[in-house]
Short mmCIF file of C-alpha atoms in Angstrom, two decimals:
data_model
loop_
_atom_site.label_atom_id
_atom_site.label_comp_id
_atom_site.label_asym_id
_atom_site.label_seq_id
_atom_site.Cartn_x
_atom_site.Cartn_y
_atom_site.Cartn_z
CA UNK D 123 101.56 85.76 60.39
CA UNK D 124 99.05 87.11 62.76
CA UNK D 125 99.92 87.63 65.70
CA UNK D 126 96.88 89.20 67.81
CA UNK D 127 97.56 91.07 71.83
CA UNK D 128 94.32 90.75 73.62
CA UNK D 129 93.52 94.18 74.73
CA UNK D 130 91.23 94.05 78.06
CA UNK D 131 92.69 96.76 79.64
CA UNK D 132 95.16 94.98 82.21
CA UNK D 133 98.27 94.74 81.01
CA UNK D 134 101.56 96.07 79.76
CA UNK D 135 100.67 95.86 76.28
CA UNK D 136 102.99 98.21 74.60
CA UNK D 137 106.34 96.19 75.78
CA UNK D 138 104.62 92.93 74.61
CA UNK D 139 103.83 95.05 71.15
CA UNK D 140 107.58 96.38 71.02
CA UNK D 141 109.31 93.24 72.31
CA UNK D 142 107.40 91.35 69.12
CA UNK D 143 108.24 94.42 66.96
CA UNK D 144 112.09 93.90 68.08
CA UNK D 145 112.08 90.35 66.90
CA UNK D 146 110.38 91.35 63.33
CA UNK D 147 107.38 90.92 63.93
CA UNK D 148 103.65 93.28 63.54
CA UNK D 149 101.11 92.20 66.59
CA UNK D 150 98.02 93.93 66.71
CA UNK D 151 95.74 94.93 69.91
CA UNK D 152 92.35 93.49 70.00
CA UNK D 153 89.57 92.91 72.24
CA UNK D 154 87.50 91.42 69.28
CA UNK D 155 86.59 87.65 69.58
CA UNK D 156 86.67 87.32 65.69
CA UNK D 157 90.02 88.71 65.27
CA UNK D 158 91.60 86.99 67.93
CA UNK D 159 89.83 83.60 66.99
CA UNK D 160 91.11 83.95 63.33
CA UNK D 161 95.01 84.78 64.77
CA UNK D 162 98.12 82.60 64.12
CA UNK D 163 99.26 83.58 67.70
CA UNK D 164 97.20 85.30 70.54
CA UNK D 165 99.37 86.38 73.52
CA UNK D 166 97.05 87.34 77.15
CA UNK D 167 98.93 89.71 79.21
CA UNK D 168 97.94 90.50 82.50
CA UNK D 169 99.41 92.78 85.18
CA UNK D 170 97.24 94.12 88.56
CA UNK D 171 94.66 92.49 90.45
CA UNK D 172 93.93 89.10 89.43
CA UNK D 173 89.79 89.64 90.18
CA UNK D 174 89.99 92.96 88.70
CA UNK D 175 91.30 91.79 85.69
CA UNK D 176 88.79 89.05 85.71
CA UNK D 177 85.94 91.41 85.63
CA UNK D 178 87.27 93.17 82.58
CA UNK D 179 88.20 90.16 80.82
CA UNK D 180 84.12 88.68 81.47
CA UNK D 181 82.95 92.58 80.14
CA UNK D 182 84.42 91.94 76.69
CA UNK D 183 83.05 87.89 76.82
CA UNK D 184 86.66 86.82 75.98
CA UNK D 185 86.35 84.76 79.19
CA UNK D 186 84.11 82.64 76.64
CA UNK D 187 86.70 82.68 73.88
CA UNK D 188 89.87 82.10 75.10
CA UNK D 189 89.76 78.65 76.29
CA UNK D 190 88.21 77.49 73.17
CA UNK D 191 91.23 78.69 70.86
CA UNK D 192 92.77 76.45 68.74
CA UNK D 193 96.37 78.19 67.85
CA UNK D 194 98.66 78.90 70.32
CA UNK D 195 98.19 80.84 73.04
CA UNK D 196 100.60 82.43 75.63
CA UNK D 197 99.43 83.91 78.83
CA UNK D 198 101.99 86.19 80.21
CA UNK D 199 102.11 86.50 84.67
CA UNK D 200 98.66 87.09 85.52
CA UNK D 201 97.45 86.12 82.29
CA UNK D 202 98.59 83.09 82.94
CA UNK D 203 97.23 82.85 86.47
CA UNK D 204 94.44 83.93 85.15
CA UNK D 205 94.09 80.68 82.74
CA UNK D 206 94.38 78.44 86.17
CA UNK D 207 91.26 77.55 87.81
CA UNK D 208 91.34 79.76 90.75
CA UNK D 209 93.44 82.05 92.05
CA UNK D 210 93.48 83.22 95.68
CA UNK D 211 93.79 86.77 94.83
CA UNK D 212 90.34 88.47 95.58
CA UNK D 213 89.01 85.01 95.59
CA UNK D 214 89.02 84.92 91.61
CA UNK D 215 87.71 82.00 89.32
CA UNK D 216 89.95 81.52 86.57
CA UNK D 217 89.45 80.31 82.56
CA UNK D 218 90.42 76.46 84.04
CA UNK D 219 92.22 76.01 81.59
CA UNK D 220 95.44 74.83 83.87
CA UNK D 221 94.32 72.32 86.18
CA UNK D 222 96.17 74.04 89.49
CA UNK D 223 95.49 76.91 91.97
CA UNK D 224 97.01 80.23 92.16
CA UNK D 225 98.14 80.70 95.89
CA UNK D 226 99.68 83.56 97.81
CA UNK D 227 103.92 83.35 98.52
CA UNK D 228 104.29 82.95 102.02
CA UNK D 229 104.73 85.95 104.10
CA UNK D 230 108.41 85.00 105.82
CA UNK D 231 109.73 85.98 102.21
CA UNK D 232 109.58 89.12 100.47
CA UNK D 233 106.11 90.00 98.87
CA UNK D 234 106.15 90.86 95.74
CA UNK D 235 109.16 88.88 94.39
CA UNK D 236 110.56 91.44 92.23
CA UNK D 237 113.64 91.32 90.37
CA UNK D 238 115.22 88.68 88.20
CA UNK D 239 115.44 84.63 89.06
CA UNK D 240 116.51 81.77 87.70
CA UNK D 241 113.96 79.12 85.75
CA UNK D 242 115.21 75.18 84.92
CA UNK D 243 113.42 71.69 84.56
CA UNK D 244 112.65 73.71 81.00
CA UNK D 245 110.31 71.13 79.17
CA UNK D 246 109.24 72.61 76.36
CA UNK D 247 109.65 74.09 72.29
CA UNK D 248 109.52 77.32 73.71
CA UNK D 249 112.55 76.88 75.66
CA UNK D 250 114.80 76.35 72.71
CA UNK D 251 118.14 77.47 72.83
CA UNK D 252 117.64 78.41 76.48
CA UNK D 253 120.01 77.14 79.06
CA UNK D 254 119.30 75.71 82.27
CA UNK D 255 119.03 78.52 85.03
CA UNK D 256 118.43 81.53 82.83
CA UNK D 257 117.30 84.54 84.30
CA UNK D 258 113.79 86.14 84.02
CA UNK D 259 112.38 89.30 85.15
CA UNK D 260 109.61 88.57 87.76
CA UNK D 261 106.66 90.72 89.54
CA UNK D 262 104.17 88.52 91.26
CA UNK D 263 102.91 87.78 94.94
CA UNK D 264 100.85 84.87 93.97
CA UNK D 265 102.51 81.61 92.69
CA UNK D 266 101.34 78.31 90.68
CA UNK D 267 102.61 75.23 92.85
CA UNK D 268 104.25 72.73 90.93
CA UNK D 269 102.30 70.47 89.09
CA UNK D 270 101.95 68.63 85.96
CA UNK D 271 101.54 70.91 83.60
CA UNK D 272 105.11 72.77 84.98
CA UNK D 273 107.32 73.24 81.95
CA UNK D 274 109.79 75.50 84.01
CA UNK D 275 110.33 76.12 88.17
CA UNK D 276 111.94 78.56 89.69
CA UNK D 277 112.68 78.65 93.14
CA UNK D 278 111.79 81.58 95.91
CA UNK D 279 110.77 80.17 99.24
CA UNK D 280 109.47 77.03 97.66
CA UNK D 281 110.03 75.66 94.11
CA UNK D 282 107.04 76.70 91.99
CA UNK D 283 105.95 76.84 88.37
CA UNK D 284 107.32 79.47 86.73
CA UNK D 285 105.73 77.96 83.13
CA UNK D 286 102.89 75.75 82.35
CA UNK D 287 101.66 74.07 78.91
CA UNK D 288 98.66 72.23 78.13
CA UNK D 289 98.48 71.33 74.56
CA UNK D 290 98.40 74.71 72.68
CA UNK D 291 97.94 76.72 75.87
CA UNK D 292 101.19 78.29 77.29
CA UNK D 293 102.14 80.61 80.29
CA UNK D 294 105.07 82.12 82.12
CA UNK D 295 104.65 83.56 85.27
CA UNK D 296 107.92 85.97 84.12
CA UNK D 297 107.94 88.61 81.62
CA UNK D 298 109.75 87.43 78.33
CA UNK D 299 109.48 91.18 76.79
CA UNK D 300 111.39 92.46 79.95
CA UNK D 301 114.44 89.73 80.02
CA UNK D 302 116.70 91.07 77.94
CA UNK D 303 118.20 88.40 75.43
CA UNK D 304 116.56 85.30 76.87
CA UNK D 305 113.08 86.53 77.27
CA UNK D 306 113.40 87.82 73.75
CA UNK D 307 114.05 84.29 72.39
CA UNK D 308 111.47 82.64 74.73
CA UNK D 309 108.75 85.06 72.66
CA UNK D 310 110.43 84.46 69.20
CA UNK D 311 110.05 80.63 69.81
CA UNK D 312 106.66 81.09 70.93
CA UNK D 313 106.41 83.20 67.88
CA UNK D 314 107.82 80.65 65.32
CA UNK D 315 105.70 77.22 67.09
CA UNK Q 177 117.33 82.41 93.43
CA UNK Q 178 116.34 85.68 93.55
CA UNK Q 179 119.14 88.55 92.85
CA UNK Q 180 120.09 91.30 94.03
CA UNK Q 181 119.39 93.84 91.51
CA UNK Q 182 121.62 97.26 89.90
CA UNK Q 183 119.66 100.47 89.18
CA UNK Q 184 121.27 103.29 87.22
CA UNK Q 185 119.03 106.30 87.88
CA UNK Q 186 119.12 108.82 84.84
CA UNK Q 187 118.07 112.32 85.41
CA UNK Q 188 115.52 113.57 82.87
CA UNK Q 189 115.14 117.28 81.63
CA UNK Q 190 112.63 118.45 78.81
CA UNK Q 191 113.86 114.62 77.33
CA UNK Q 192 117.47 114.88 77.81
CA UNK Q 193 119.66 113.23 80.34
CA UNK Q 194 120.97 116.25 82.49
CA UNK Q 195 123.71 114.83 84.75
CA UNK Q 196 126.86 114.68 82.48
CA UNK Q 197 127.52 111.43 81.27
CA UNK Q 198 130.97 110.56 80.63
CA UNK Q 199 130.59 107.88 77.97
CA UNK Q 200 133.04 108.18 74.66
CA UNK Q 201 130.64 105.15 72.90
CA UNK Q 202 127.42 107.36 72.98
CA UNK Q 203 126.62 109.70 69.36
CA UNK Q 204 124.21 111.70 71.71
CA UNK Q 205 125.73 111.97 75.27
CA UNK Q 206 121.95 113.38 76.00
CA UNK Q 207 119.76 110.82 74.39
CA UNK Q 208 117.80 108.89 77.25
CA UNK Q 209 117.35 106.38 75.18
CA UNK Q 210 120.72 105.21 73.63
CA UNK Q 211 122.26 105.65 77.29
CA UNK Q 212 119.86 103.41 78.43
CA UNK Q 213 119.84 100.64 75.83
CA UNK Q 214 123.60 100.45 76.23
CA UNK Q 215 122.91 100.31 80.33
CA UNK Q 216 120.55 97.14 79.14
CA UNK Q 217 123.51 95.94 76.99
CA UNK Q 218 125.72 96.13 80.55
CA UNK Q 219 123.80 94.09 82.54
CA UNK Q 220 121.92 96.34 84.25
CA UNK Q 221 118.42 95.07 85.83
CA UNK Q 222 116.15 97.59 85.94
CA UNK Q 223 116.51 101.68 85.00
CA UNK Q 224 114.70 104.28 87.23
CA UNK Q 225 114.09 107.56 84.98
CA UNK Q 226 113.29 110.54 87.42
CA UNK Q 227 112.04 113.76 85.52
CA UNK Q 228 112.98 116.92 87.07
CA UNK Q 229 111.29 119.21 84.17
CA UNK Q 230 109.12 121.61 85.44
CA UNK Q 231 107.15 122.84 82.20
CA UNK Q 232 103.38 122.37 81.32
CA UNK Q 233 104.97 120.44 78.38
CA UNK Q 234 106.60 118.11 80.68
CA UNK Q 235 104.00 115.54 80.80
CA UNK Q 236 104.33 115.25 76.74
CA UNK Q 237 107.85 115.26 76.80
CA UNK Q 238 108.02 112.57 79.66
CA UNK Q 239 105.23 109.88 77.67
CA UNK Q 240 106.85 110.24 74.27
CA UNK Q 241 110.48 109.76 76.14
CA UNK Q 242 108.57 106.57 78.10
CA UNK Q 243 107.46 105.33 74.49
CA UNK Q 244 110.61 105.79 73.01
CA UNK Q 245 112.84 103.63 75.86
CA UNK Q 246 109.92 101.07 75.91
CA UNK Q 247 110.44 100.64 72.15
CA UNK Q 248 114.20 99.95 72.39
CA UNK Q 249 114.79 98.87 75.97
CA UNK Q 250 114.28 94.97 77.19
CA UNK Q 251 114.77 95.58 80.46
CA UNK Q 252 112.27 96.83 83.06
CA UNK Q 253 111.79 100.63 83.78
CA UNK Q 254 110.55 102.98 86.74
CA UNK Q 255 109.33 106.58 86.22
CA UNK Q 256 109.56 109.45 88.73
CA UNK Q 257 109.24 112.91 88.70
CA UNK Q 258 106.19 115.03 89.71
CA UNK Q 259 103.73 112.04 89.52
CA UNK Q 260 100.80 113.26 91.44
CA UNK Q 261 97.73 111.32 90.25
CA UNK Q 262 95.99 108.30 88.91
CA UNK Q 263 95.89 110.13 85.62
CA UNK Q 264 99.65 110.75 85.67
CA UNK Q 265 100.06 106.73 86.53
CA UNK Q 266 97.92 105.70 83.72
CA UNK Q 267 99.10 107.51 80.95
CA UNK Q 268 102.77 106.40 81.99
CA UNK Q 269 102.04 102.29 82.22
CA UNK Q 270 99.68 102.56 78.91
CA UNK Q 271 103.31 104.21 77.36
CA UNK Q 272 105.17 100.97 78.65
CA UNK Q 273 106.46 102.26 81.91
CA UNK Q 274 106.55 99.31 84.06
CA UNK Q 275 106.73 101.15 87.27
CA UNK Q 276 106.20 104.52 88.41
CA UNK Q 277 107.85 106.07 91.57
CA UNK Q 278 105.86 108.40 93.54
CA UNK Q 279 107.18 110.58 96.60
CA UNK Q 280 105.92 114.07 97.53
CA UNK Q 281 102.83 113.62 95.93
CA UNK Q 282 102.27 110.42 98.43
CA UNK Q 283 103.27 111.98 101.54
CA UNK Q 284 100.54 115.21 100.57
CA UNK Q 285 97.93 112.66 100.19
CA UNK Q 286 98.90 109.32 101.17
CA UNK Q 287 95.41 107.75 99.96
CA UNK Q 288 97.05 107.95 96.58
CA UNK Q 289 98.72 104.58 97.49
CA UNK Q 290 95.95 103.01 98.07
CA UNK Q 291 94.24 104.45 94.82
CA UNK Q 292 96.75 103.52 92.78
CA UNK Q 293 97.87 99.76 94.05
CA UNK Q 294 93.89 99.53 93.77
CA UNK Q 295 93.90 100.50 90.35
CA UNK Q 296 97.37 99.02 88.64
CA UNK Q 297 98.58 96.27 91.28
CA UNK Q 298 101.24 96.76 94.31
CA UNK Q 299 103.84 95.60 91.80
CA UNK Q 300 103.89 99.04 90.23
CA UNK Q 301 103.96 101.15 92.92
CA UNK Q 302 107.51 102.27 93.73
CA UNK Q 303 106.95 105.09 96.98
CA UNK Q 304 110.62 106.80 97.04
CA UNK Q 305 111.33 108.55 100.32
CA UNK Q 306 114.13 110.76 101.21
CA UNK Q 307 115.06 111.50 104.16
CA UNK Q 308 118.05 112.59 106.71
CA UNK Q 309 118.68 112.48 110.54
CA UNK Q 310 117.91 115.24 112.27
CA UNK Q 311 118.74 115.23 116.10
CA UNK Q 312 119.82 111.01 115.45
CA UNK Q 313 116.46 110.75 114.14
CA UNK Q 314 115.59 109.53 110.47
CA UNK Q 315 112.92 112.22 109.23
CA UNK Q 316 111.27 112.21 105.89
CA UNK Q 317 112.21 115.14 103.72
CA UNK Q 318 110.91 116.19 100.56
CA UNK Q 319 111.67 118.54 97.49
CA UNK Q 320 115.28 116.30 97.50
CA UNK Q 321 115.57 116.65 100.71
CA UNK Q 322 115.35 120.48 100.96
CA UNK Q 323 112.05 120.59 102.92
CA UNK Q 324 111.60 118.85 106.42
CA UNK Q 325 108.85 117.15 107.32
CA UNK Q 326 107.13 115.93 110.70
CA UNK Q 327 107.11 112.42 109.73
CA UNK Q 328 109.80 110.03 111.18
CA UNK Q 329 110.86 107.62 108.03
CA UNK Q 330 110.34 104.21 110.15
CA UNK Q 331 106.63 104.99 110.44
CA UNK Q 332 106.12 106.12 107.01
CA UNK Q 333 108.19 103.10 105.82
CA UNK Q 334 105.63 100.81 107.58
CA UNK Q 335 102.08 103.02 106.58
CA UNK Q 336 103.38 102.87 102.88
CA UNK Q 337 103.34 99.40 102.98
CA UNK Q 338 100.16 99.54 104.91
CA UNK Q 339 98.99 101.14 101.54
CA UNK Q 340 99.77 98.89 99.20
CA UNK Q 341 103.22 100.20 98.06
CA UNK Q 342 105.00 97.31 96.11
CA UNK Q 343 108.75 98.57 97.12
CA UNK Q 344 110.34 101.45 99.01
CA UNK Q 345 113.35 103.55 97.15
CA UNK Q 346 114.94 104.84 99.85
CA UNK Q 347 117.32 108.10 99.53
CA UNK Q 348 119.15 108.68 102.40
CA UNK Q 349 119.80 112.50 101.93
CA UNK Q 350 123.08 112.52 104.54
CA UNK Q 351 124.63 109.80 102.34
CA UNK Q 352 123.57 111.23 98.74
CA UNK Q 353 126.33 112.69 96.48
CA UNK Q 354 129.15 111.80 99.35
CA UNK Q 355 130.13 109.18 97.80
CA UNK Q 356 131.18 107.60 100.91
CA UNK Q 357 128.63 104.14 100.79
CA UNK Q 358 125.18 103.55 101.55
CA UNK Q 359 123.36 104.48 104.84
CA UNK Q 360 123.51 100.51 105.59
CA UNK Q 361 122.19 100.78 109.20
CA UNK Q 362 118.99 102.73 108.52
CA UNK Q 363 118.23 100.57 105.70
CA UNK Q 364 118.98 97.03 107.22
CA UNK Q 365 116.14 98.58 110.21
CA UNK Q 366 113.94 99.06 107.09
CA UNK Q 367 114.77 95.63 105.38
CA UNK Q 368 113.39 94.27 108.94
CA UNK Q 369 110.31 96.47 109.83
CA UNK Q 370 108.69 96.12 106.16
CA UNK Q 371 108.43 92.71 104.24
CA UNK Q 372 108.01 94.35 100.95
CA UNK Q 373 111.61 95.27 98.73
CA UNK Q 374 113.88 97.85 99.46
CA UNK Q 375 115.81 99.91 96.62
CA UNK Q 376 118.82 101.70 98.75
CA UNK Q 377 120.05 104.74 97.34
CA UNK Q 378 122.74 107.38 97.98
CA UNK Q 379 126.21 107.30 98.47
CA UNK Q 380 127.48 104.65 95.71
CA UNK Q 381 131.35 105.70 95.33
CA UNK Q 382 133.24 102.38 95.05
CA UNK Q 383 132.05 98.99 94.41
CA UNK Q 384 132.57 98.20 98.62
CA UNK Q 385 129.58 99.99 99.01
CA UNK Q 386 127.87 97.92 96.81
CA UNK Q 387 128.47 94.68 98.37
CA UNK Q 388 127.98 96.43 101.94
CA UNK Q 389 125.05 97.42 101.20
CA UNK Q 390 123.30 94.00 100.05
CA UNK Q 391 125.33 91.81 103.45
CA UNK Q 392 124.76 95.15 106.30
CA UNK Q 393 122.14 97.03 104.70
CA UNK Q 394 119.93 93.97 103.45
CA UNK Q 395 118.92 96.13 100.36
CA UNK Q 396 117.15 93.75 97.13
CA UNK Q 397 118.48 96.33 94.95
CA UNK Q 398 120.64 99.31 94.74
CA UNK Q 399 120.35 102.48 92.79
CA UNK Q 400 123.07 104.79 91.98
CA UNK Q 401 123.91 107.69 89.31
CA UNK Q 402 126.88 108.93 88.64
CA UNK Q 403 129.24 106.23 89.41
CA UNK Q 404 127.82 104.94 86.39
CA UNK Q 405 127.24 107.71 84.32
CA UNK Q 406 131.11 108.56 84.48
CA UNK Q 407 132.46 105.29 84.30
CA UNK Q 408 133.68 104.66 87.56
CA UNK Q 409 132.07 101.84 88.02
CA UNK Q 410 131.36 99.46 84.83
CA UNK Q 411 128.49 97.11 85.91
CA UNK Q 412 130.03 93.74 84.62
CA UNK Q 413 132.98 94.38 86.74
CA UNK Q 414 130.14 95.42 89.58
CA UNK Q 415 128.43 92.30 88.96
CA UNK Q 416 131.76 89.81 89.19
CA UNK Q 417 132.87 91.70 92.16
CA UNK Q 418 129.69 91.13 94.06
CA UNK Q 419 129.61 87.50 92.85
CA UNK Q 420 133.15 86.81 94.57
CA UNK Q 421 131.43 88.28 97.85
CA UNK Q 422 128.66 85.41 97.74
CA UNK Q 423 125.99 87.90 96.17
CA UNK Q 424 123.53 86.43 94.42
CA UNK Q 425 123.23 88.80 90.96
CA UNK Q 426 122.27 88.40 87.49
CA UNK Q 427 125.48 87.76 84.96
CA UNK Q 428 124.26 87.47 81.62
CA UNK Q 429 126.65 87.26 79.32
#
């Protein structure tokens, strides 16, 4: 299997490389369209500034590529706000890919949400052999609103989306390479769809 | 909900854990890495790494250490120690750092904040400040607290944040290696003045202090060293005790 990291330079690349190595697993870094086109499993990782991030992405033309991909695809926290259609971070035009907006938490809470919280309403293959109310590992100050596509919410303030699918396009707004156990599974079910 | 979250700190030298660790299931009570994969096994949240080696090989040492836990550990993981520029911060997160802590190095040039939130996102930002009371006021001291500064903590608290700082590890340098609890008054006036995380630190002795810390002190997480590191407090046992006192925390197992 060939499992392809997209390498754009915003992200934490090497725990997504040594979570999958962990689980058995080879992944390979590449910012090549052709290589990540021809991959079993392409995983978009994303940490920073969401219009940043964008601007690298659009320098290699992935941009282009990504939302045309056929296998699937997991976007991990901003990579997967980053697959939305906007998000309100530097006023940043996503890969519309997810039909929702990316919106700021509001400032009575804590901003960032760091630390670990609990996601449920799990809808989805990748959730297998996950219970109800698991913990993740979260880092974000921008949230996806509940919505369709939801296949997991998680609660801080409000009750948000913590994971979206569309067809072969997945996302978690936590970091399955940093949750211990859980997250590992999460990726090794993502890994084995 | 969101949890409150346990920090062990480990002390790095030249790659080795310095503070004795007390632990009979370790092969190599110095390896960074084994402590801190069986810390991960515990239940801890997070692990804060803070280098005190002071050779030019030090930043070598520090990225192939960072590579190392990264490759074992599933758990997120600051890095402190020394970090004085954006060059510093990069080479860390590109090893699989997922945070670095930076403290004297902000308050000599406090644009570094900015630089760096700029450049790798608030989230990763950790600004640790120490600091003790000096004539009942809370003043920000650096080199561990051996060197005084002019800057009161409450207004470097707030201009950090100002910055772009994505949490505040807060030492309190009158509470640190007491082991007499947490300096719960000076961080609960923190908790209120910034709206961005506060890591409380110094003074962990008994599992009390824990819980008084998260109810007075409003601290999101707390960091402590040796409690740990000799046993005196196993973090499952942490965790259920803090659960009885109607704290929300993480119990995985």
């Amino acid at each position: 299997m060939k499992i392809v990291i997209i390498n754009y330079g915003a992200g934490n690349i090497q725990s997504i490389k040594f979570a999958i190595q962990r689980l058995g697993f080879e992944a390979v870094l590449s910012n090549n369209a052709e290589e990540i086109k021809a991959a079993d499993k392409v995983i978009f990782p994303g940490v920073g500034e969401a219009s940043s991030a964008m601007k690298m992405l659009k320098s290699t033309g992935l941009d282009k590529v990504i939302p045309t991909l056929k296998q699937p695809v997991l976007g991990i926290c901003l990579g997967m706000q980053l697959m939305c259609n906007y998000c309100e971070e530097g006023n940043t035009q996503g890969l519309r890919i997810f039909d929702v907006d990316v919106v700021k938490f509001d400032n009575s809470l804590k901003v960032p949400q760091i630390g670990w919280n609990q996601i449920e309403n799990l809808k989805s293959e990748v959730f297998k052999g996950i219970n109800e109310k698991e913990y993740m590992y979260l880092v974000h100050s921008f949230y996806v609103p509940l919505n369709n596509e939801a296949i997991a919410t998680t609660e801080y303030g409000i009750k948000y989306a913590s994971a979206l699918q569309k067809n072969n396009f997945y996302g978690t707004q936590f970091h399955p390479e940093k949750s211990s156990i859980a997250g590992e599974q999460i990726l090794k079910n993502f890994l084995e769809l | 909900m969101l949890t409150k979250r346990i920090i062990p700190c480990l002390d790095i030298k030249n790659g080795r854990t310095v503070k004795g660790v007390n632990f009979v299931d370790l092969r190599d009570a110095g390896d960074p890495v084994e402590l801190a994969e069986i810390y991960a096994n515990e239940g801890a949240d997070e692990l804060v790494f803070l280098d005190i080696t002071a050779t030019e090989q030090k930043r070598k040492t520090l990225v192939d250490l960072v590579m190392h836990v990264a490759e074992k550990v599933n758990i997120p993981f600051t890095v402190g120690g020394g970090i004085s520029s954006v060059e510093d911060v990069e080479i860390l997160l590109n090893s699989g750092a997922d945070k670095v802590s930076i403290n004297s190095s902000a308050v000599k040039n406090p644009k570094l904040i900015n630089e760096l939130a700029a450049k790798f996102g608030s989230q990763c930002i950790v600004v640790a400040i120490d600091a003790k009371q000096i004539d009942g006021e809370w003043m920000v001291h650096l080199v561990g607290g051996k060197v005084p500064t002019a800057i009161k903590l409450f207004d470097w608290a707030k201009e950090v944040e100002q910055r772009g700082a994505g949490e505040i590890l807060f030492t309190s340098m009158d509470h640190d290696g007491t082991k007499n609890g947490f300096a719960n008054k000076a961080l609960a006036t923190l908790s209120k003045l910034v709206n961005i995380p506060i890591i409380a630190s110094g003074g962990a002795g008994n599992m009390q202090h824990f819980v008084d810390t998260f109810i007075d002190g409003k601290a999101d997480a707390a960091l402590a060293a040796s409690v740990f590191h000799f046993k005196e407090i196993e973090i499952v046992d942490l965790k259920n005790e803090l659960k009885r006192n109607g704290i929300s925390v993480r119990i995985p197992f």
